[in-house]
Short mmCIF file of N, CA and C and ligand atoms in Angstrom, two decimals:
data_model
loop_
_atom_site.label_atom_id
_atom_site.label_comp_id
_atom_site.label_asym_id
_atom_site.label_seq_id
_atom_site.Cartn_x
_atom_site.Cartn_y
_atom_site.Cartn_z
N MET A 1 17.32 -3.04 6.68
CA MET A 1 16.43 -4.09 6.19
C MET A 1 14.99 -3.57 6.13
N ALA A 2 14.22 -3.99 5.12
CA ALA A 2 12.85 -3.50 4.96
C ALA A 2 11.96 -4.04 6.08
N PHE A 3 11.06 -3.20 6.54
CA PHE A 3 10.08 -3.57 7.56
C PHE A 3 9.13 -4.61 6.99
N SER A 4 8.90 -5.70 7.73
CA SER A 4 7.93 -6.69 7.26
C SER A 4 7.19 -7.28 8.45
N VAL A 5 6.04 -7.89 8.17
CA VAL A 5 5.24 -8.51 9.23
C VAL A 5 4.89 -9.94 8.82
N THR A 6 4.66 -10.79 9.83
CA THR A 6 4.23 -12.15 9.54
C THR A 6 2.72 -12.22 9.69
N LEU A 7 2.02 -12.58 8.62
CA LEU A 7 0.57 -12.66 8.63
C LEU A 7 0.13 -13.92 9.37
N PRO A 8 -1.15 -13.97 9.83
CA PRO A 8 -1.65 -15.15 10.54
C PRO A 8 -1.43 -16.45 9.74
N SER A 9 -1.40 -16.33 8.43
CA SER A 9 -1.18 -17.52 7.58
C SER A 9 0.27 -17.99 7.61
N GLY A 10 1.12 -17.20 8.25
CA GLY A 10 2.54 -17.55 8.30
C GLY A 10 3.36 -16.91 7.20
N VAL A 11 2.65 -16.26 6.28
CA VAL A 11 3.34 -15.63 5.16
C VAL A 11 3.97 -14.31 5.60
N GLU A 12 5.19 -14.10 5.17
CA GLU A 12 5.89 -12.85 5.47
C GLU A 12 5.43 -11.79 4.47
N TRP A 13 5.03 -10.61 4.97
CA TRP A 13 4.52 -9.55 4.09
C TRP A 13 5.31 -8.28 4.32
N THR A 14 5.83 -7.74 3.24
CA THR A 14 6.55 -6.48 3.32
C THR A 14 5.66 -5.39 2.71
N PRO A 15 5.13 -4.48 3.55
CA PRO A 15 4.29 -3.41 3.00
C PRO A 15 5.07 -2.57 1.98
N GLN A 16 4.39 -2.21 0.91
CA GLN A 16 5.00 -1.38 -0.13
C GLN A 16 4.29 -0.04 -0.12
N PHE A 17 4.96 0.96 0.40
CA PHE A 17 4.33 2.26 0.59
C PHE A 17 4.32 3.08 -0.71
N ALA A 18 3.24 3.85 -0.88
CA ALA A 18 3.13 4.71 -2.07
C ALA A 18 4.26 5.73 -2.02
N ASP A 19 5.07 5.71 -3.06
CA ASP A 19 6.29 6.51 -3.07
C ASP A 19 6.22 7.64 -4.11
N HIS A 20 5.57 7.34 -5.23
CA HIS A 20 5.57 8.30 -6.33
C HIS A 20 4.39 8.04 -7.26
N ILE A 21 3.80 9.11 -7.77
CA ILE A 21 2.76 8.99 -8.80
C ILE A 21 3.28 9.73 -10.04
N ALA A 22 3.34 9.03 -11.16
CA ALA A 22 3.85 9.63 -12.39
C ALA A 22 2.76 10.56 -12.96
N GLU A 23 2.92 11.84 -12.75
CA GLU A 23 1.90 12.81 -13.14
C GLU A 23 1.67 12.84 -14.65
N GLU A 24 2.71 12.58 -15.41
CA GLU A 24 2.56 12.63 -16.87
C GLU A 24 1.64 11.53 -17.38
N LYS A 25 1.48 10.46 -16.58
CA LYS A 25 0.61 9.37 -17.00
C LYS A 25 -0.79 9.49 -16.39
N CYS A 26 -0.90 10.18 -15.26
CA CYS A 26 -2.15 10.24 -14.50
C CYS A 26 -3.23 11.00 -15.26
N ILE A 27 -4.45 10.42 -15.27
CA ILE A 27 -5.58 11.06 -15.94
C ILE A 27 -6.57 11.64 -14.92
N GLY A 28 -6.19 11.61 -13.65
CA GLY A 28 -7.03 12.20 -12.61
C GLY A 28 -8.38 11.52 -12.43
N CYS A 29 -8.43 10.22 -12.72
CA CYS A 29 -9.72 9.51 -12.70
C CYS A 29 -10.27 9.32 -11.28
N GLY A 30 -9.39 9.34 -10.29
CA GLY A 30 -9.83 9.23 -8.90
C GLY A 30 -10.04 7.81 -8.39
N ARG A 31 -9.77 6.81 -9.23
CA ARG A 31 -9.97 5.42 -8.78
C ARG A 31 -9.14 5.11 -7.55
N CYS A 32 -7.89 5.53 -7.57
CA CYS A 32 -6.99 5.25 -6.44
C CYS A 32 -7.49 5.94 -5.17
N PHE A 33 -7.98 7.15 -5.33
CA PHE A 33 -8.49 7.92 -4.19
C PHE A 33 -9.65 7.17 -3.53
N ARG A 34 -10.51 6.60 -4.36
CA ARG A 34 -11.70 5.92 -3.84
C ARG A 34 -11.35 4.64 -3.08
N VAL A 35 -10.28 3.97 -3.46
CA VAL A 35 -9.94 2.71 -2.75
C VAL A 35 -9.07 2.95 -1.51
N CYS A 36 -8.44 4.11 -1.44
CA CYS A 36 -7.56 4.36 -0.29
C CYS A 36 -8.39 4.91 0.86
N GLY A 37 -8.41 4.16 1.94
CA GLY A 37 -9.19 4.61 3.09
C GLY A 37 -8.34 5.33 4.12
N ARG A 38 -7.14 5.76 3.74
CA ARG A 38 -6.19 6.27 4.73
C ARG A 38 -5.88 7.76 4.63
N ASP A 39 -6.60 8.47 3.81
CA ASP A 39 -6.37 9.91 3.68
C ASP A 39 -4.91 10.22 3.30
N VAL A 40 -4.43 9.49 2.32
CA VAL A 40 -3.06 9.70 1.84
C VAL A 40 -3.06 10.62 0.61
N LEU A 41 -4.08 10.44 -0.22
CA LEU A 41 -4.06 11.05 -1.56
C LEU A 41 -4.87 12.33 -1.65
N GLU A 42 -4.48 13.16 -2.59
CA GLU A 42 -5.19 14.41 -2.82
C GLU A 42 -5.19 14.72 -4.31
N LEU A 43 -6.37 15.04 -4.83
CA LEU A 43 -6.48 15.41 -6.23
C LEU A 43 -6.10 16.88 -6.37
N VAL A 44 -5.28 17.17 -7.38
CA VAL A 44 -4.82 18.54 -7.60
C VAL A 44 -5.16 18.96 -9.03
N GLY A 45 -5.73 20.13 -9.15
CA GLY A 45 -6.01 20.69 -10.47
C GLY A 45 -4.85 21.58 -10.88
N ILE A 46 -4.43 21.46 -12.13
CA ILE A 46 -3.34 22.30 -12.64
C ILE A 46 -3.94 23.27 -13.66
N THR A 47 -3.76 24.54 -13.42
CA THR A 47 -4.34 25.56 -14.31
C THR A 47 -3.44 25.77 -15.53
N GLU A 48 -3.94 26.53 -16.45
CA GLU A 48 -3.20 26.88 -17.66
C GLU A 48 -1.83 27.47 -17.32
N ASP A 49 -1.80 28.26 -16.23
CA ASP A 49 -0.55 28.93 -15.82
C ASP A 49 0.36 28.03 -14.99
N GLY A 50 -0.08 26.81 -14.76
CA GLY A 50 0.75 25.88 -14.00
C GLY A 50 0.53 25.96 -12.49
N ASP A 51 -0.48 26.73 -12.07
CA ASP A 51 -0.80 26.76 -10.63
C ASP A 51 -1.45 25.45 -10.23
N ARG A 52 -1.16 25.02 -9.01
CA ARG A 52 -1.68 23.74 -8.52
C ARG A 52 -2.66 24.02 -7.39
N ILE A 53 -3.88 23.52 -7.55
CA ILE A 53 -4.92 23.79 -6.56
C ILE A 53 -5.56 22.48 -6.10
N ALA A 54 -5.52 22.26 -4.78
CA ALA A 54 -6.13 21.05 -4.22
C ALA A 54 -7.63 21.10 -4.47
N MET A 55 -8.18 19.98 -4.92
CA MET A 55 -9.61 19.97 -5.21
C MET A 55 -10.28 18.73 -4.66
N THR A 56 -11.61 18.79 -4.63
CA THR A 56 -12.40 17.67 -4.16
C THR A 56 -12.81 16.83 -5.36
N LEU A 57 -12.82 15.54 -5.18
CA LEU A 57 -13.22 14.67 -6.27
C LEU A 57 -14.67 14.99 -6.65
N GLY A 58 -14.94 15.12 -7.93
CA GLY A 58 -16.29 15.43 -8.37
C GLY A 58 -16.60 16.91 -8.33
N ASP A 59 -15.57 17.69 -8.14
CA ASP A 59 -15.69 19.15 -8.12
C ASP A 59 -16.33 19.65 -9.41
N ASP A 60 -17.22 20.62 -9.31
CA ASP A 60 -17.88 21.17 -10.50
C ASP A 60 -16.99 22.12 -11.28
N GLU A 61 -15.87 22.51 -10.65
CA GLU A 61 -15.01 23.50 -11.29
C GLU A 61 -13.97 22.86 -12.22
N ASP A 62 -14.24 21.65 -12.65
CA ASP A 62 -13.30 20.90 -13.49
C ASP A 62 -12.77 21.71 -14.67
N ASP A 63 -13.66 22.50 -15.27
CA ASP A 63 -13.30 23.21 -16.49
C ASP A 63 -12.18 24.23 -16.31
N GLU A 64 -11.97 24.63 -15.08
CA GLU A 64 -10.94 25.64 -14.81
C GLU A 64 -9.53 25.08 -14.97
N TYR A 65 -9.42 23.76 -14.99
CA TYR A 65 -8.10 23.16 -14.97
C TYR A 65 -7.70 22.55 -16.31
N GLU A 66 -6.42 22.70 -16.61
CA GLU A 66 -5.81 22.08 -17.78
C GLU A 66 -5.82 20.58 -17.62
N LYS A 67 -5.52 20.18 -16.37
CA LYS A 67 -5.29 18.77 -16.10
C LYS A 67 -5.51 18.53 -14.61
N LYS A 68 -5.94 17.33 -14.27
CA LYS A 68 -6.06 16.96 -12.86
C LYS A 68 -5.13 15.77 -12.61
N VAL A 69 -4.43 15.81 -11.51
CA VAL A 69 -3.52 14.70 -11.18
C VAL A 69 -3.67 14.33 -9.70
N MET A 70 -3.41 13.07 -9.42
CA MET A 70 -3.43 12.60 -8.04
C MET A 70 -2.05 12.83 -7.44
N THR A 71 -2.03 13.21 -6.17
CA THR A 71 -0.75 13.45 -5.49
C THR A 71 -0.74 12.72 -4.14
N ILE A 72 0.45 12.49 -3.64
CA ILE A 72 0.60 11.86 -2.32
C ILE A 72 0.77 12.99 -1.30
N ALA A 73 -0.34 13.38 -0.69
CA ALA A 73 -0.33 14.54 0.20
C ALA A 73 0.10 14.17 1.62
N HIS A 74 -0.27 12.96 2.05
CA HIS A 74 0.03 12.54 3.43
C HIS A 74 0.66 11.14 3.45
N PRO A 75 1.91 11.06 3.02
CA PRO A 75 2.56 9.74 2.94
C PRO A 75 2.63 9.04 4.29
N GLU A 76 2.62 9.82 5.35
CA GLU A 76 2.72 9.23 6.70
C GLU A 76 1.51 8.38 7.05
N ASN A 77 0.40 8.56 6.33
CA ASN A 77 -0.82 7.77 6.61
C ASN A 77 -0.86 6.45 5.85
N CYS A 78 0.05 6.26 4.91
CA CYS A 78 0.01 5.08 4.05
C CYS A 78 0.37 3.82 4.84
N VAL A 79 -0.40 2.74 4.59
CA VAL A 79 -0.12 1.47 5.25
C VAL A 79 0.53 0.45 4.31
N GLY A 80 0.78 0.87 3.08
CA GLY A 80 1.51 0.01 2.16
C GLY A 80 0.71 -1.13 1.56
N CYS A 81 -0.61 -0.94 1.44
CA CYS A 81 -1.47 -2.05 0.97
C CYS A 81 -1.44 -2.23 -0.54
N GLU A 82 -1.04 -1.18 -1.27
CA GLU A 82 -0.94 -1.21 -2.74
C GLU A 82 -2.29 -1.27 -3.48
N ALA A 83 -3.39 -1.06 -2.76
CA ALA A 83 -4.70 -1.07 -3.43
C ALA A 83 -4.75 0.00 -4.53
N CYS A 84 -4.13 1.13 -4.28
CA CYS A 84 -4.11 2.23 -5.25
C CYS A 84 -3.43 1.81 -6.55
N ALA A 85 -2.29 1.16 -6.42
CA ALA A 85 -1.54 0.74 -7.60
C ALA A 85 -2.30 -0.32 -8.39
N LYS A 86 -2.98 -1.22 -7.66
CA LYS A 86 -3.70 -2.30 -8.34
C LYS A 86 -4.85 -1.77 -9.17
N ILE A 87 -5.49 -0.71 -8.69
CA ILE A 87 -6.67 -0.21 -9.41
C ILE A 87 -6.33 0.84 -10.47
N CYS A 88 -5.13 1.37 -10.43
CA CYS A 88 -4.76 2.44 -11.37
C CYS A 88 -4.66 1.92 -12.80
N PRO A 89 -5.47 2.46 -13.73
CA PRO A 89 -5.46 1.95 -15.10
C PRO A 89 -4.23 2.41 -15.89
N LYS A 90 -3.47 3.36 -15.35
CA LYS A 90 -2.36 3.93 -16.09
C LYS A 90 -0.99 3.57 -15.52
N LYS A 91 -1.00 2.71 -14.52
CA LYS A 91 0.26 2.28 -13.90
C LYS A 91 1.13 3.47 -13.47
N CYS A 92 0.52 4.37 -12.74
CA CYS A 92 1.22 5.59 -12.31
C CYS A 92 2.08 5.39 -11.08
N TYR A 93 1.76 4.38 -10.30
CA TYR A 93 2.37 4.28 -8.97
C TYR A 93 3.72 3.58 -8.92
N THR A 94 4.58 4.11 -8.08
CA THR A 94 5.79 3.41 -7.66
C THR A 94 5.67 3.24 -6.16
N HIS A 95 5.91 2.03 -5.69
CA HIS A 95 5.86 1.76 -4.25
C HIS A 95 7.23 1.31 -3.78
N ALA A 96 7.47 1.51 -2.50
CA ALA A 96 8.76 1.10 -1.94
C ALA A 96 8.56 0.64 -0.50
N PRO A 97 9.38 -0.31 -0.06
CA PRO A 97 9.30 -0.72 1.34
C PRO A 97 9.81 0.41 2.25
N ALA A 98 9.48 0.33 3.53
CA ALA A 98 9.89 1.40 4.46
C ALA A 98 11.40 1.45 4.57
S1 LIG B 1 -0.79 1.81 -0.49
FE1 LIG B 1 -2.86 1.66 0.44
S2 LIG B 1 -2.80 3.16 2.11
FE2 LIG B 1 -1.07 3.64 0.77
S3 LIG B 1 -1.85 5.19 -0.67
FE3 LIG B 1 -2.16 3.19 -1.63
S4 LIG B 1 -4.26 2.56 -1.08
FE4 LIG B 1 -3.64 4.22 0.32
S1 LIG B 2 -5.97 5.70 -10.54
FE1 LIG B 2 -4.03 6.25 -11.59
S2 LIG B 2 -4.73 7.52 -13.32
FE2 LIG B 2 -6.42 7.46 -11.85
S3 LIG B 2 -6.13 9.26 -10.53
FE3 LIG B 2 -5.11 7.53 -9.53
S4 LIG B 2 -2.97 7.67 -10.22
FE4 LIG B 2 -4.18 8.90 -11.63
#
C-alpha cells in the first residue's frame, strides 16, 4: 500500500515522489531546480559527443553543451511535494507514491 499521511485538516495525503524526468522534453530551464529545496535535482550538460557533465545553474560554459537537462540525482531527498512538476512548462515529470 502507498505511504500516506493525514494532514492537520484531516485530509489524507499521499506524497508523489519524483520518479522520472523526460529528457527529450526538458529544455533545461531550471525552474524545477529553483523550487526544490531538497537537493534532489541536478542540471546536466550533454556535449556533442554525448558526454554528460554535472553543471551549476547559470554556468557560463553553456555554449559547450548541445543540450542541458534536469536529472534526479538524489531521489532519497525527495519529499514528494510535486512543486517541480507543477512549475515545469514542458510536463517532463512523472511522480509515483512510495
Ligand atoms: S517532489 Fe518536491 S522534493 Fe521532490 S524533487 Fe520535486 S520539488 Fe523536490
Ligand atoms: S522545469 Fe521542466 S523543462 Fe525546466 S529544467 Fe525542469 S524538467 Fe526541464
